[in-house]
Coordinates of C-alpha atoms in Angstrom, one line a residue:
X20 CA -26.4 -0.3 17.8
X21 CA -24.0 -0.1 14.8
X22 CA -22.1 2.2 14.1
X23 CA -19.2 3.5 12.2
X24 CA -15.7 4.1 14.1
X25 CA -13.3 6.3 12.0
X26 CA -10.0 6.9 13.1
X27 CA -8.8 10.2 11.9
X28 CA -5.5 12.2 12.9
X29 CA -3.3 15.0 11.7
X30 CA 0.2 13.9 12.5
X31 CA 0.3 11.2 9.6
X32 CA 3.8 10.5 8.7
X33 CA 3.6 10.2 5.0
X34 CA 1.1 13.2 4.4
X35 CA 0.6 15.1 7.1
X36 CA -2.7 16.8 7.5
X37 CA -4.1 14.9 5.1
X38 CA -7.5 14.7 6.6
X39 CA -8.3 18.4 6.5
X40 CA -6.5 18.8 2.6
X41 CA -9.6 20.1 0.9
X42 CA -10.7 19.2 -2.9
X43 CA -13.8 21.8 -3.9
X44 CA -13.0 23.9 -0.8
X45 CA -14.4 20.5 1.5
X46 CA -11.8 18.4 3.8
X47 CA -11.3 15.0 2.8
X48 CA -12.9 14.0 6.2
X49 CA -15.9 15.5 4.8
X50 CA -16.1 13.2 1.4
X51 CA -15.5 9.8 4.0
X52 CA -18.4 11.2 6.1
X53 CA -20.5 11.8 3.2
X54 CA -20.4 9.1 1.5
X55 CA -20.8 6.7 4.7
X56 CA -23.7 8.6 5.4
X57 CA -25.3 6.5 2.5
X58 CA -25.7 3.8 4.7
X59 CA -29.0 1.9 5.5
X60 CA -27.6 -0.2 7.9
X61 CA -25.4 2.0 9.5
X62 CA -27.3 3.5 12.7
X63 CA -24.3 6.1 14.0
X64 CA -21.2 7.5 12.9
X65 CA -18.6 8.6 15.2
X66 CA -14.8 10.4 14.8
X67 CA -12.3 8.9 16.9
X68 CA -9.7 11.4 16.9
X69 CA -6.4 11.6 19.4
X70 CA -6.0 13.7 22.6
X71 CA -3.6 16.1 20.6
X72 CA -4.1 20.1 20.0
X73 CA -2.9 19.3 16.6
X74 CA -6.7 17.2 16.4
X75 CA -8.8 20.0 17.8
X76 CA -9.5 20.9 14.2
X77 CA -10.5 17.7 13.5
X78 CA -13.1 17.7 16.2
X79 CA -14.2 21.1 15.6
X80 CA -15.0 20.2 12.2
X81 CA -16.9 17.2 13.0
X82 CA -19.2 18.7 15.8
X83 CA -19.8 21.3 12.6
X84 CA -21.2 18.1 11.0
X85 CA -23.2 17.0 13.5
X86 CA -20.9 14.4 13.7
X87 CA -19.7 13.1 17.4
X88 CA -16.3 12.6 18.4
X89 CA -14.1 10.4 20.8
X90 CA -10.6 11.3 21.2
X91 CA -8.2 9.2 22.8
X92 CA -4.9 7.8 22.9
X93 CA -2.7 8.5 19.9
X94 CA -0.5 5.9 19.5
X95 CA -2.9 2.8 21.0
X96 CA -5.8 3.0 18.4
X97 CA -6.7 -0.3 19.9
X98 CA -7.6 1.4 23.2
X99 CA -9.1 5.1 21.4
X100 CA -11.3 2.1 20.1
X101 CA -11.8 0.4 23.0
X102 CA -13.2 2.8 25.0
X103 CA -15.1 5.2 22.4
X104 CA -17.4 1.6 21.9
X105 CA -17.2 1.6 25.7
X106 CA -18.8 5.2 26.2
X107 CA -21.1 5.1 23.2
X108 CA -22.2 1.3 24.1
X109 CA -21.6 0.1 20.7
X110 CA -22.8 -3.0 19.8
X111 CA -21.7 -3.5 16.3
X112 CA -18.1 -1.6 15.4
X113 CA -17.6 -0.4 12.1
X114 CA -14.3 0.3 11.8
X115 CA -13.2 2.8 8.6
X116 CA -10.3 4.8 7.9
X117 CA -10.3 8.9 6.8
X118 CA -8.3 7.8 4.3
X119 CA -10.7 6.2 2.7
X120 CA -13.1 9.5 1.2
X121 CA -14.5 7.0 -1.8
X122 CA -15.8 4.2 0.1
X123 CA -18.9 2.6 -1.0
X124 CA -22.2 2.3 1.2
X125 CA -23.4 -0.2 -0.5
X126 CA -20.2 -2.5 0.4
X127 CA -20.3 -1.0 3.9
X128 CA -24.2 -2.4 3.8
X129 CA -23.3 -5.8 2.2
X130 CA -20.6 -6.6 4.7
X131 CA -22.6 -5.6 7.9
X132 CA -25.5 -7.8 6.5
X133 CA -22.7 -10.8 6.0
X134 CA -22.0 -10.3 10.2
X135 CA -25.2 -9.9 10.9
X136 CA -26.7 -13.5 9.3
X137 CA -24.1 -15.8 9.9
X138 CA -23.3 -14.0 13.4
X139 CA -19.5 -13.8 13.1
X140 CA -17.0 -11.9 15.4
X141 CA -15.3 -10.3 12.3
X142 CA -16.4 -9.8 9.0
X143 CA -13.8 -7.5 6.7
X144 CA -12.9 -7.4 2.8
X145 CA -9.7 -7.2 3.3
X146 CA -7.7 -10.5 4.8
X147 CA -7.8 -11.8 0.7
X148 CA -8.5 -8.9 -1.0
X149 CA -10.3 -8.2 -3.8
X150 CA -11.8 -4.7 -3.4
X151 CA -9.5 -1.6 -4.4
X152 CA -7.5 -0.5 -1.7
X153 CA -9.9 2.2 0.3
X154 CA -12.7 0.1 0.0
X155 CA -12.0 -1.8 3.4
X156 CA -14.5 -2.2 5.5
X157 CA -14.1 -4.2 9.2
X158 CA -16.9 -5.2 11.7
X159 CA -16.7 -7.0 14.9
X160 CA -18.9 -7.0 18.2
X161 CA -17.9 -5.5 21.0
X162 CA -17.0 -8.6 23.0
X163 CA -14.6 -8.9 20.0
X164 CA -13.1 -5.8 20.7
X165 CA -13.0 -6.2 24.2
X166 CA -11.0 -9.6 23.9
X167 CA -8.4 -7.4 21.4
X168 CA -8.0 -4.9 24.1
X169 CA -7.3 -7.2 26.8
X170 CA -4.7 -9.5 25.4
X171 CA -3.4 -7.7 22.4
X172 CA 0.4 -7.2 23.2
X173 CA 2.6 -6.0 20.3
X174 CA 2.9 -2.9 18.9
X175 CA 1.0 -3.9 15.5
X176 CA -2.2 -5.1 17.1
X177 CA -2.3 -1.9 19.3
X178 CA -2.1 1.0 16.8
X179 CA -3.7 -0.9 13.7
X180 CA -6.7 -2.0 16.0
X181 CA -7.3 -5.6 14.3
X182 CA -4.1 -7.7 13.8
X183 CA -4.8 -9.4 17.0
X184 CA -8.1 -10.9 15.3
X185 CA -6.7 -11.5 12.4
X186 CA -3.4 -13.2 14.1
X187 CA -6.0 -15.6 16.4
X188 CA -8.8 -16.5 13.7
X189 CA -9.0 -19.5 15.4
X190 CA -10.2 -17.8 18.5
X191 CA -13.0 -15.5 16.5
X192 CA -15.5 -16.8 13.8
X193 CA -14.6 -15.1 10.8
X194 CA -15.6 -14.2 7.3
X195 CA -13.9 -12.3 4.5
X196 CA -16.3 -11.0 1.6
X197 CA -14.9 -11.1 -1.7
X198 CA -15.9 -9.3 -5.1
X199 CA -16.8 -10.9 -8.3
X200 CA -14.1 -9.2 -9.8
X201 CA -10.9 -8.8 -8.6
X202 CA -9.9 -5.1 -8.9
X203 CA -6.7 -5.5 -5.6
X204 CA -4.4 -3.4 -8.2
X205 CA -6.6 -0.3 -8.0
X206 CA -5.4 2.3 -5.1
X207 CA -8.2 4.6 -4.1
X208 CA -6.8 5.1 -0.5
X209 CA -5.3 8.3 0.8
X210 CA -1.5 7.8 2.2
X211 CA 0.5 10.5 -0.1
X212 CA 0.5 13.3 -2.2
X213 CA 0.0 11.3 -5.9
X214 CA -2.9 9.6 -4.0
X215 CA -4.9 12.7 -2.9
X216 CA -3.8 13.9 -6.5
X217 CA -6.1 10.9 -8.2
X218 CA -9.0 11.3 -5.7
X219 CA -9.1 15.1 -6.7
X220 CA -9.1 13.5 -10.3
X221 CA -11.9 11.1 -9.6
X222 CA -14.1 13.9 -8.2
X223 CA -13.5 16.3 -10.8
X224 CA -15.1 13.5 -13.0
X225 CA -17.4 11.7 -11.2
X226 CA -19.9 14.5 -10.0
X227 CA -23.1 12.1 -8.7
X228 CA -23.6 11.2 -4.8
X229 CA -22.4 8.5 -3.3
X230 CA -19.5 7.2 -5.6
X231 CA -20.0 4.0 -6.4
X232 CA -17.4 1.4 -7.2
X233 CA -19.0 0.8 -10.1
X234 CA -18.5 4.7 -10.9
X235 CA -14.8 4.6 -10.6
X236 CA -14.4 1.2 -12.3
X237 CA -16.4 3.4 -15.6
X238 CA -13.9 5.9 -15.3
X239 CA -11.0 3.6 -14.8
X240 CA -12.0 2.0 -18.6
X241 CA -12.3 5.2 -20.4
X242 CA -9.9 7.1 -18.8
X243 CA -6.7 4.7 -17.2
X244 CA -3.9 6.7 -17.7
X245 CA -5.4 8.6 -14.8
X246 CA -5.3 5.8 -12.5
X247 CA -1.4 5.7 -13.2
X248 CA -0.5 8.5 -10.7
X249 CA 0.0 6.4 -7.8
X250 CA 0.5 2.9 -9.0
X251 CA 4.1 2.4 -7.5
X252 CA 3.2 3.0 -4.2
X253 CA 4.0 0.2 -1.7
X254 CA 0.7 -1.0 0.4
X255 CA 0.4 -1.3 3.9
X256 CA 3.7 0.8 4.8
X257 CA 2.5 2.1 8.0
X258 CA 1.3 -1.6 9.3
X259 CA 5.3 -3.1 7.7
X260 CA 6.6 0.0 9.9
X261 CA 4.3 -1.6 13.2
X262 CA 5.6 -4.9 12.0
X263 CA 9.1 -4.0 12.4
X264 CA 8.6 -2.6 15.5
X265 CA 6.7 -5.5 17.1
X266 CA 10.7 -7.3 16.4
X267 CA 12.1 -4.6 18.7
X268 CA 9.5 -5.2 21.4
X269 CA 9.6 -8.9 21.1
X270 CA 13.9 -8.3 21.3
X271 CA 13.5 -6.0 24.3
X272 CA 10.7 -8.7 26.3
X273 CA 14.0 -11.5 25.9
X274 CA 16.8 -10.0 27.5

C-alpha cells in the first residue's frame, strides 16, 4: 500500500494553531488534504497527530473527513511514524507536512513513480532543492523506516523523521528529483503569520482545484509583489533548533 503520512499538531512554536487557522471558513489541514487527494498513485491518506488534548481537534476534524488518524508521541515524530506504518501496514510511506496546503499531486505522483521504477529506499525533492519550499515530498519503504527507528539517536533524526537517511545515504539507495526550473527562492510553506498571509493571497486568486505549481508560478509573473510578504524568512528554523540540540545531547553522552 501507499499511502500518505501527515504530521500535523497544534503546539507549533512559531504559529501556533496553525493547522486549524481557516482561509474561506476551511482549516488549512483541509487545503493539504484536498489537494493530496488528487493523487493517482496515492492509495491512503492518514493524519498522524500527537497524543495531546490540545490535538483532539485535529482528529475530530479529520474523522469529519473521512480521513484516519494515528496519534502518537509528540516530540519523537520518528516513532508517531514508526508505529502508525506499523498499525496501518504501510508499505510505501508518504511522508507530507500540514504546512504544506499547496502541494502539487502531480509532484506527489512523479516522485512515487521515481521510487517505484528504480526501487530506491528514499526518493524526496528536497536534499538539492529545486521545488518551492512546501512542495516537499519524501517516500521510503517501510524497512527504511524501520532501520530509522531502530538506530536513529539524536534529537534531529527523531522529531524531523528523516535526517537519519539522509545522514547515512550510503546505507539507503537514494534519489532526489529535481525541476527543470529552479524556483528554491519561492516560500509556499506555512511556519508564520506573513506565510499564512500569502497562502490566503494565492487562494483568493487562484480559484481552480488542485493548485498547480504551474498556477502559482502564473501568478508569481503577473503579480510578484505579492510573493514579497514572506521573503525574509529563514528556512528550516525548526530542523537548525533540532540541530542545536543534537550538540547538547552529543555534550551530555561525553561526560
Amino acid at each position: 500500500m501507499i499511502a500518505v503520512i501527515i504530521q500535523a499538531r497544534m503546539n507549533s512554536n512559531r504559529l501556533p494553531g496553525k493547522v486549524m487557522m481557516k482561509i474561506k471558513n476551511k482549516p488549512l489541514l483541509h487545503y493539504v488534504l484536498n489537494q493530496i487527494r488528487y493523487s493517482n498513485l496515492v492509495e491512503k491518506i492518514i493524519v498522524a497527530t500527537t497524543d495531546l488534548t490540545d490535538d483532539d481537534i485535529i482528529e475530530e476534524f479529520v474523522l469529519k473527513e473521512g480521513i484516519d488518524c494515528y496519534r502518537g508521541s509528540s516530540k519523537d515524530v520518528l516513532d508517531r511514524y514508526y508505529q502508525c506504518a506499523k498499525e496501518f501496514k504501510i508499505e510505501t510511506i508518504v511522508r507530507i507536512s500540514a504546512d504544506c496546503p499547496l502541494i502539487e499531486p502531480n509532484i506527489i505522483d512523479v516522485v512515487i513513480r521515481k521510487f517505484l521504477d528504480g526501487k530506491y529506499d528514499y526518493v524526496t525533492n528536497s536534499l538539492t532543492r529545486t521545488f518551492p519550499y512546501g512542495m516537499d515530498v519524501e517516500i521510503f519503504s517501510f524497512k527504511t523506516l524501520e532501520n530509522a527507528w531502530k538506530n536513529a539517536k539524536l534529537p534531529s533524526e527523531r522529531e524531523h523523521v528523516t535526517p537519519y537517511i539522509y545522514n547515512h545515504l550510503k546505507e539507503f539507495k537514494k534519489f532526489n528529483v529535481t525541476n527543470s526550473e529552479n524556483f528554491s527562492n519561492l516560500r509556499i510553506v506555512v511556519d508564520r503569520e506573513n506565510d499564512f498571509q500569502l497562502i490566503k493571497k494565492i487562494l483568493s486568486k487562484i480559484e481552480k482545484q488542485p493548485i498547480l505549481l504551474k498556477d502559482i508560478l502564473e501568478l508569481f509573473k503577473k503579480e510578484p509583489d505579492i510573493f514579497l510578504i514572506n521573503k525574509d524568512y529563514q528556512t528550516d528554523e525548526g530542523y537548525l533548533k533540532s540541530l542545536k540540540e543534537d550538540k547538547d545531547y552529543l555534550k551530555q553522552k561525553s561526560l
